[in-house]
Coordinates of C-alpha atoms in Angstrom, one line a residue:
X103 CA 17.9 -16.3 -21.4
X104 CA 13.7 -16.8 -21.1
X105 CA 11.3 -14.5 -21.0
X106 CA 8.6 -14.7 -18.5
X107 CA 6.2 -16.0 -21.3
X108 CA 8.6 -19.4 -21.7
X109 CA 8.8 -19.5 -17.8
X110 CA 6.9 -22.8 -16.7
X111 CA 3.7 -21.8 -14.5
X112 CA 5.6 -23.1 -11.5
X113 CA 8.6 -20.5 -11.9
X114 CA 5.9 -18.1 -12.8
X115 CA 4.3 -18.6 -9.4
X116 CA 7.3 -18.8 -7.4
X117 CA 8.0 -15.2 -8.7
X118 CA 4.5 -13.9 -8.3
X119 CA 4.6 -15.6 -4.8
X120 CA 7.7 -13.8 -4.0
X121 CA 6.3 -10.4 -4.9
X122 CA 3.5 -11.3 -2.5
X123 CA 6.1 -11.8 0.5
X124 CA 7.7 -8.7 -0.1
X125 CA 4.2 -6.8 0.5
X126 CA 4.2 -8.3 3.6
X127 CA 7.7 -7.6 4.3
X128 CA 7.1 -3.9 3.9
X129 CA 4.3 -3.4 5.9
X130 CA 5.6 -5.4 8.8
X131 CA 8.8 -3.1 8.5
X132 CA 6.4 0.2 8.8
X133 CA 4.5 -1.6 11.5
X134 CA 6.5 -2.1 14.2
X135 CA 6.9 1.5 15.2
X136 CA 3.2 1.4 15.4
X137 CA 2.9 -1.7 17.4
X138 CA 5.4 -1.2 20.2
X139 CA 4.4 2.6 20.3
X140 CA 3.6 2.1 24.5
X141 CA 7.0 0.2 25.1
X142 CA 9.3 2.6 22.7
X143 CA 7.3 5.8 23.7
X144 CA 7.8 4.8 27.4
X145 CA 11.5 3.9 26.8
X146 CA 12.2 7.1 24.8
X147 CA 9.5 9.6 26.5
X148 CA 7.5 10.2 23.5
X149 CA 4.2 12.1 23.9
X150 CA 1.4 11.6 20.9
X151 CA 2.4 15.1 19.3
X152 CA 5.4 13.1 19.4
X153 CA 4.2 10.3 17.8
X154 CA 2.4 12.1 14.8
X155 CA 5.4 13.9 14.4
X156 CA 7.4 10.5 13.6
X157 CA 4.2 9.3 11.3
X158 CA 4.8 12.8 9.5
X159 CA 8.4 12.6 8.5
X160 CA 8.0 8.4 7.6
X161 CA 4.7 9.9 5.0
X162 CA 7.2 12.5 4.0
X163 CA 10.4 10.0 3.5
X164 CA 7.7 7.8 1.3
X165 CA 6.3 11.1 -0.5
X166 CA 9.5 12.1 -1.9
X167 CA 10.5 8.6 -2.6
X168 CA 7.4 7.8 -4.5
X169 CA 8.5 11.1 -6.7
X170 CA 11.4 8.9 -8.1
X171 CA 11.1 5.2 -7.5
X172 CA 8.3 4.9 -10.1
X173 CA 11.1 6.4 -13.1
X174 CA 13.3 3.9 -11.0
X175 CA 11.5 1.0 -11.3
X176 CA 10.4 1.6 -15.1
X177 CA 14.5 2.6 -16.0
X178 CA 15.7 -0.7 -13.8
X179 CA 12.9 -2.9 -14.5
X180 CA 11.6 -5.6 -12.0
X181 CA 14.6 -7.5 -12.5
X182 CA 16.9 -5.6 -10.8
X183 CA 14.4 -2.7 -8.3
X184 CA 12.8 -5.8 -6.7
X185 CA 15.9 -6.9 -5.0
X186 CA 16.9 -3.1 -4.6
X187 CA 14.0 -1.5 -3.3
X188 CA 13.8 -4.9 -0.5
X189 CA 17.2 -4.6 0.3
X190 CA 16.8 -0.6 0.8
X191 CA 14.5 -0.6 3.2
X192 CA 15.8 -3.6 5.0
X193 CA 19.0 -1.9 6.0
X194 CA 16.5 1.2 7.0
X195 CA 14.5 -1.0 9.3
X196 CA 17.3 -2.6 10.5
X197 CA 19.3 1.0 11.3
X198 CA 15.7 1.4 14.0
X199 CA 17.7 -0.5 16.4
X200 CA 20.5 1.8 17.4
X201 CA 18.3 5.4 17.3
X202 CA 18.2 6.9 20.3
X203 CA 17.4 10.3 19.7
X204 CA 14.5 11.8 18.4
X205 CA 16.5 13.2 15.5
X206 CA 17.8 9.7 15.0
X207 CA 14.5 8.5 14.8
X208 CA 13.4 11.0 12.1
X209 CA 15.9 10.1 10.3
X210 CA 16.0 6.7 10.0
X211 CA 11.8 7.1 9.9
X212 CA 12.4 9.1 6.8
X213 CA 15.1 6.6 5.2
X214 CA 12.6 3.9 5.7
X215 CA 9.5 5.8 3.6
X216 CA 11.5 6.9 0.9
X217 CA 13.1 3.5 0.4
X218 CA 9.8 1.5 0.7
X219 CA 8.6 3.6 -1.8
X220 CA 9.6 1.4 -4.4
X221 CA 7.2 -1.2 -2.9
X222 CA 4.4 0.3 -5.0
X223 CA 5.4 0.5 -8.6
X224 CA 7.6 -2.2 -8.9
X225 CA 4.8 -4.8 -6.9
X226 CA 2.3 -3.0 -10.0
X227 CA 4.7 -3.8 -12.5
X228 CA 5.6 -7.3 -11.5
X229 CA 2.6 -8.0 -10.9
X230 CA 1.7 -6.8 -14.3
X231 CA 4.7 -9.0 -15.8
X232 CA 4.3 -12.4 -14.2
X233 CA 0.4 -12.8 -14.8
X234 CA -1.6 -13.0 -17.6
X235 CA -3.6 -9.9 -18.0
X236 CA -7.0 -11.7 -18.0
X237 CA -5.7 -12.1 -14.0
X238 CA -4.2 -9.1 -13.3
X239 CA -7.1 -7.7 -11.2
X240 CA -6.9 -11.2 -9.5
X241 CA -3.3 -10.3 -8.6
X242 CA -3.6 -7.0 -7.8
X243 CA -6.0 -8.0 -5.2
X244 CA -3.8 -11.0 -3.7
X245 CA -1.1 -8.3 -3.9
X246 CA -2.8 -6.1 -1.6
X247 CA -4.0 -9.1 0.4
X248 CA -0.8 -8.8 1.4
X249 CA -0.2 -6.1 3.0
X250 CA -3.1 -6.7 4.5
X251 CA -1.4 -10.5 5.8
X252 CA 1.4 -8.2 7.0
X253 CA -0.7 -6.1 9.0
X254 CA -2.1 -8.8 10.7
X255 CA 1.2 -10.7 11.1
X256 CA 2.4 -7.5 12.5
X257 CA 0.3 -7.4 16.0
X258 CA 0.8 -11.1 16.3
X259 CA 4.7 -11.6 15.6
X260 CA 6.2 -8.5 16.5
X261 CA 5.0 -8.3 20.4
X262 CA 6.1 -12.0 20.7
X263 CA 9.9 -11.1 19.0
X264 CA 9.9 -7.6 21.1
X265 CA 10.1 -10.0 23.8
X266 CA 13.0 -12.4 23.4
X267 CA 14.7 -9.8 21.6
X268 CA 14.0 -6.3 22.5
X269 CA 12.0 -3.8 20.7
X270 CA 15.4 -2.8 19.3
X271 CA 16.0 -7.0 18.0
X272 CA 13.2 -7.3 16.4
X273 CA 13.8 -4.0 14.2
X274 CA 17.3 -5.4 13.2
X275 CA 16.0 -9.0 12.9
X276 CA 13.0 -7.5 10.5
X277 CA 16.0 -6.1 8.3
X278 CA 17.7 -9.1 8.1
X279 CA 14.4 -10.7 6.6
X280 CA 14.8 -8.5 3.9
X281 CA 17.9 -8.8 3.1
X282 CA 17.7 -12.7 3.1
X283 CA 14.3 -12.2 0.7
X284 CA 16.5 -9.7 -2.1
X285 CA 18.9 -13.0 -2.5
X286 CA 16.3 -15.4 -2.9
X287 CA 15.2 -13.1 -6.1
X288 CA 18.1 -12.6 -7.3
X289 CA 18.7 -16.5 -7.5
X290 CA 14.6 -16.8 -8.6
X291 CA 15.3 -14.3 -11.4
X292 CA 18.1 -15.6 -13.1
X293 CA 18.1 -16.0 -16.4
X294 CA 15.1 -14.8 -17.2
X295 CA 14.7 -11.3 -19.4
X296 CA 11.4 -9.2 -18.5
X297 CA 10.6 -8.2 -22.0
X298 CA 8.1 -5.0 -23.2
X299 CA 5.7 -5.0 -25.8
X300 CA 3.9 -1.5 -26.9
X301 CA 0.7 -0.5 -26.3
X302 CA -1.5 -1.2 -29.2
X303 CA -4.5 1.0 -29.1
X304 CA -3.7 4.2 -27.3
X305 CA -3.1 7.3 -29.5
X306 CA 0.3 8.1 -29.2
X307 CA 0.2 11.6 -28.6
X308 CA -2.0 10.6 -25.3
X309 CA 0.1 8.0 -24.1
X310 CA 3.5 9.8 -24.3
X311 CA 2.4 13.2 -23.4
X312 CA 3.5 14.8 -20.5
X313 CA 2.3 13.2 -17.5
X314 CA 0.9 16.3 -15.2
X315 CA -1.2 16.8 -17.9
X316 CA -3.2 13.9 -18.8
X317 CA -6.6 13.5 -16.9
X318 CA -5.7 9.6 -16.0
X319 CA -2.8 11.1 -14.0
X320 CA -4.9 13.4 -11.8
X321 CA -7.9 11.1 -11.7
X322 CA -5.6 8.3 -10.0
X323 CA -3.6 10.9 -7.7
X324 CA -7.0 12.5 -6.0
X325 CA -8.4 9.5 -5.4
X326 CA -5.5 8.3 -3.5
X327 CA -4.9 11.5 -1.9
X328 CA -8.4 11.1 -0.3
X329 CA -8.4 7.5 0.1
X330 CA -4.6 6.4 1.5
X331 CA -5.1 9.2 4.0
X332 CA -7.8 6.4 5.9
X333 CA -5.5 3.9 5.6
X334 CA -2.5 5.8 6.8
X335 CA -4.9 7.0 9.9
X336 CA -5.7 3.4 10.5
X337 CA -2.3 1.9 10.1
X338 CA -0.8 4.5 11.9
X339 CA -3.6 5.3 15.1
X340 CA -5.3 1.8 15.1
X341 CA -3.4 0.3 18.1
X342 CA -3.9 3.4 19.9
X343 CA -7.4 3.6 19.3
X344 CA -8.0 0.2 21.2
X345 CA -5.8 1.4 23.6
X346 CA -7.5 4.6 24.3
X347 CA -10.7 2.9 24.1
X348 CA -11.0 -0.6 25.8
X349 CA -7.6 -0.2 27.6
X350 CA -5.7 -2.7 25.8
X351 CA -2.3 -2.8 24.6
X352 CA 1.0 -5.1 24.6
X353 CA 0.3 -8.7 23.2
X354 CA -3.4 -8.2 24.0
X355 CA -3.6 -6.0 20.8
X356 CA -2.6 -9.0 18.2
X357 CA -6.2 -10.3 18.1
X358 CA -8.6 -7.3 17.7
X359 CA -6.0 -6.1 15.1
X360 CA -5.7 -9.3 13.2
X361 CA -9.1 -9.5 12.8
X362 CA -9.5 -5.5 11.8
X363 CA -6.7 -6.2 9.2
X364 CA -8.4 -9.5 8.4
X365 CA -11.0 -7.9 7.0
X366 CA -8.6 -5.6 4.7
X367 CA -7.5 -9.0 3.3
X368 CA -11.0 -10.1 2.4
X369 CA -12.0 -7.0 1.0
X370 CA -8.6 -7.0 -1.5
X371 CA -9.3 -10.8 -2.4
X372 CA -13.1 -9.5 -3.0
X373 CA -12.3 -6.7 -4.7
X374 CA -9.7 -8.4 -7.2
X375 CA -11.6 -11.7 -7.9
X376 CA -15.1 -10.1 -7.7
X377 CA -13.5 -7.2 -10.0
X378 CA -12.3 -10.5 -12.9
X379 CA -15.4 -12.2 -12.8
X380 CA -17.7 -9.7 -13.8
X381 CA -15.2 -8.5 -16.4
X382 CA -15.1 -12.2 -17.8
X383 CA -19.0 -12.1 -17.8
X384 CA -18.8 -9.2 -20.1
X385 CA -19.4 -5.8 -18.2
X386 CA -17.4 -3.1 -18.8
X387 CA -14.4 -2.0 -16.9
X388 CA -16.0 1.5 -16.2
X389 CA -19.2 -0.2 -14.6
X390 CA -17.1 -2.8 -12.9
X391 CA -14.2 -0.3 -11.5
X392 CA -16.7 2.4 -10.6
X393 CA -19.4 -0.2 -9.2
X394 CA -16.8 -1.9 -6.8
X395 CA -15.2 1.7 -5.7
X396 CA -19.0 2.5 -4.5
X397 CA -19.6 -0.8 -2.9
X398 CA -16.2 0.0 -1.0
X399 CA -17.2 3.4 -0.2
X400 CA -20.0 2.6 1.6
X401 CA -18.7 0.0 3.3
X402 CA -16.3 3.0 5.1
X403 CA -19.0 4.9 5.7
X404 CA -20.3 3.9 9.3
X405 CA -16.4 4.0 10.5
X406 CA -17.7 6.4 13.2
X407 CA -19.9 4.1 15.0
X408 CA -17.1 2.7 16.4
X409 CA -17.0 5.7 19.1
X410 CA -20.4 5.4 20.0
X411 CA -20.5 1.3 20.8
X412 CA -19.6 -0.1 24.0
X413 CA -19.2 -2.9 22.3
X414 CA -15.5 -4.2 21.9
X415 CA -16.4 -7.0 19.2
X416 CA -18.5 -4.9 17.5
X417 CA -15.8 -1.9 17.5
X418 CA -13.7 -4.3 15.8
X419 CA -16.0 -5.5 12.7
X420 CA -16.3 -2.1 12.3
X421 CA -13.1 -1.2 11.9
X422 CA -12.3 -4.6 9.8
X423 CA -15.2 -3.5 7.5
X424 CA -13.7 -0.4 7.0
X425 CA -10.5 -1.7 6.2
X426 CA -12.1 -4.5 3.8
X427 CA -13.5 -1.0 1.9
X428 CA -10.5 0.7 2.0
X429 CA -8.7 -2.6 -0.1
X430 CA -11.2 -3.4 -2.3
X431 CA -11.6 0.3 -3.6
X432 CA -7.2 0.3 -3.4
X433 CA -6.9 -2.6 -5.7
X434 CA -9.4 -1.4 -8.0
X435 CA -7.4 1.8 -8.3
X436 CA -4.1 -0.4 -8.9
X437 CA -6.1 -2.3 -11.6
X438 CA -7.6 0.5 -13.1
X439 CA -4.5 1.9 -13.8
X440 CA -3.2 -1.0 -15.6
X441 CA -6.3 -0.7 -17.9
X442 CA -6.2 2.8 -18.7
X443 CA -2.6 3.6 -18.3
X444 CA 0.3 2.4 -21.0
X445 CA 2.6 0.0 -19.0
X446 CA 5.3 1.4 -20.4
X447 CA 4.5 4.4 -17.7
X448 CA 2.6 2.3 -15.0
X449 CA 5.5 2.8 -12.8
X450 CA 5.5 6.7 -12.9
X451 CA 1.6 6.7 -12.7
X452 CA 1.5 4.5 -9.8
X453 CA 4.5 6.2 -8.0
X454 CA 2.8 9.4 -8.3
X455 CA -0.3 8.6 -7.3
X456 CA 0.7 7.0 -4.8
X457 CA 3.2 10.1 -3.7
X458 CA -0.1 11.7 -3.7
X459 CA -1.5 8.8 -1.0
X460 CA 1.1 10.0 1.1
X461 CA 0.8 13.8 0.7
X462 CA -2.7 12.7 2.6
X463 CA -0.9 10.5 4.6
X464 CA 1.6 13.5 5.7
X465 CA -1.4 15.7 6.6
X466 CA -3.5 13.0 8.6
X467 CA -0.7 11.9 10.6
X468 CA 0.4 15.3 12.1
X469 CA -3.3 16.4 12.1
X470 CA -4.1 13.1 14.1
X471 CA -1.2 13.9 16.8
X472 CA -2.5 17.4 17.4
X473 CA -5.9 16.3 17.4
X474 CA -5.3 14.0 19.9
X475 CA -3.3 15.8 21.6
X476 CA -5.5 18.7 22.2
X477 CA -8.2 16.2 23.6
X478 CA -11.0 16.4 20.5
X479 CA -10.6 12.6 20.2
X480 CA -11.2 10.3 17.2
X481 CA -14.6 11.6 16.0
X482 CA -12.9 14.4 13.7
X483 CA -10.8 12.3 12.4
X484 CA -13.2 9.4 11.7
X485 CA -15.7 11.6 10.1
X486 CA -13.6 12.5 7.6
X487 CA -12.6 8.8 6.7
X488 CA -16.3 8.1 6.4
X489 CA -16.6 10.9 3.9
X490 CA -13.4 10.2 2.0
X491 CA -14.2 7.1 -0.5
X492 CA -16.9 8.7 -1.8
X493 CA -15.1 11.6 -2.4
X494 CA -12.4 10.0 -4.3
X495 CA -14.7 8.1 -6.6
X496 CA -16.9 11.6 -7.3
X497 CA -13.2 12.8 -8.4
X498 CA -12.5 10.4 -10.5
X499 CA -16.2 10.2 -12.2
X500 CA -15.1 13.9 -12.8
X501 CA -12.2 13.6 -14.4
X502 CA -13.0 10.1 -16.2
X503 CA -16.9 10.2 -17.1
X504 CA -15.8 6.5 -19.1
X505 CA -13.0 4.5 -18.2
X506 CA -11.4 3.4 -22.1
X507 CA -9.1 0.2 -21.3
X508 CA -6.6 -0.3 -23.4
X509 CA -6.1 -3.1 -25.9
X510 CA -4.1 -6.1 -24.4
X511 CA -3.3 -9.4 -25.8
X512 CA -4.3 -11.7 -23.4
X513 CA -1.1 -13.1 -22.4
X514 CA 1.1 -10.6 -23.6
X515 CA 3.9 -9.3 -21.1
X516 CA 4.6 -6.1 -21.8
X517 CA 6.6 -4.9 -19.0
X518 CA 10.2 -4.5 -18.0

């Protein structure tokens, strides 16, 4: 048995590579819903009320999931909830293609949140385990990357597998992705012991207190309350916007939202490598964190716009920069729990912040439906995400004046 420190950097890689693939898996699972929306709603006769309803219960399924996956994936360890959280939600995606009913719909919707829930903490704390922490804001960035890759796989794979195989194939092939990707850890991980090491530095009183009432907690769960609900909009609404807006839908869709979700995937590799290089120059993680969360913010900020060109290409840099915002401030959160947060609870901080995400998530996604369907249009909804980012960092410059990082041996692995 090796731990991951004895691993050679090749095994090392293969592992961190596979977490990467199973960020992608999970978004393209959520995605396809959102994708074929004109073909299933048309199929099944679902109005946008609808719609938003669906987008509700999934943010509910992945709120109460993210309640317990994160004591989950700190009790198993990212051993054994990688392969269990993939599998999970495989057999949930894969259960899309024989709903029928609008109940059966909800229901599989809601298996599919709660069991991706364990997407978040475990990709934190493998991500944690396999790389070096001098890298971690590195990985955490390629780790949302991901997601973003996934989003802009979605548009282009899924419209061309809807049809050869139906939009009901290419739910059950999606699950059999999955289920192929859990064995291929299970053989990866082999052998190999995921060891902890303590936290040196935090008072222990702090760092095992209860969690609802240390200020790190709440700082992290705002902040994604406001922020995730943008992303959850966007993720959700996107394909719909274009639709509504310039009339295009179907295949035609795959490149304005590749490129949109391109940009999501520059502003995670930005915000992750930009994020390491000024903390290897010497700044300080509360002037780095809180400098890049600003630079993000901002970058959301003209999302509105959007409504008012008549410009398609220039709808759609909008939109991209607004995603690339939305991922660099995301993976700075991510890594700024790592630095502030024992690892030994990095799982149940992560999974409550980011059941907190998807409280916002829950609200914009019903709000959105009703919105829409009472004919106000985007610009509500839009405005707020303009306003959110900075929002989230004023609550966390509330709650956390200074980010304190704690101490961390360089290469230590202190995560199981």
């Amino acid at each position: 048995m090796r731990t991951v420190a004895q691993l050679s950097p090749r095994h090392r890689g293969l592992l961190f590579a596979l977490v990467i693939t199973a960020g992608v898996l999970n978004l393209v699972d959520r995605q396809i819903i959102a994708v074929l929306k004109p073909v299933i709603a048309a199929d099944l006769g679902w109005s946008d009320n609808d719609y938003g309803t669906l987008a509700a219960w999934f943010q509910t399924g992945a709120a109460i999931g993210f309640l317990f996956s994160g004591w989950i994936a700190d009790k198993l360890g990212v051993k054994w909830a990688n392969p269990l959280g993939v599998a999970a939600w495989s057999i949930a995606a894969l259960l899309h293609g024989w709903a029928r009913t609008m109940v059966e719909f909800t229901a599989v919707r809601v298996a599919l949140g709660a069991t991706e829930a364990m997407g978040t903490p475990t990709g934190t704390k493998t991500v944690a385990a396999v790389l070096a922490a001098r890298w971690r804001s590195t990985g955490y960035g390629a780790s949302n990357a991901a997601s973003s890759l996934g989003a802009i796989l979605a548009p282009l794979a899924i419209p061309a597998a809807a049809l050869t195989l139906g939009w009901r194939g290419t739910f059950a092939a999606a699950g059999v992705f999955g289920l192929g990707w859990a064995a291929v850890w299970l053989v990866t991980a082999r052998g190999v012991a995921f060891t902890a090491a303590p936290a040196t530095d935090a008072p222990r009183a702090i760092a095992d207190g209860p969690l609802l009432r240390d200020r790190r907690t709440w700082a992290v769960a705002g902040a994604k309350i406001l922020s995730d609900a943008t992303w959850w909009l966007l993720l959700f609404w996107l394909p719909d916007f274009f639709h509504r807006q310039f009339g295009i839908a179907g295949v035609a869709l795959g490149v304005p939202l590749a490129i949109a979700y391109g940009g999501a995937a520059i502003g995670s590799l930005l915000g992750g490598s930009v994020s390491t290089r000024l903390l290897g120059r010497g700044y300080s993680v509360n002037a780095v964190r809180k400098g890049i969360m600003l630079a993000a913010a901002l970058a959301v900020l003209p999302i509105p716009l959007a409504l008012l060109t008549h410009s398609y290409p220039l709808a759609i840099a909008l939109m991209a920069l607004a995603l690339a915002g939305h991922q660099a401030f995301s993976t700075n959160v991510f890594a700024m729990i790592a630095d502030i947060v024992p690892q030994r609870r990095v799982g149940r901080v992560t999974s409550f912040g980011s059941f907190c995400g998807n409280v916002g998530g829950i609200g914009i996604a019903k709000v959105a439906g009703l919105t829409l369907a009472a004919g106000l249009g985007y610009l509500p909804l839009l405005l707020f995400a303009s306003l959110a980012y900075l929002a989230a960092l004023g609550w966390i410059q509330l709650l956390l004046p200074r980010l304190r990082p704690l101490r961390d041996d360089a290469d230590a692995i202190r995560v199981v």
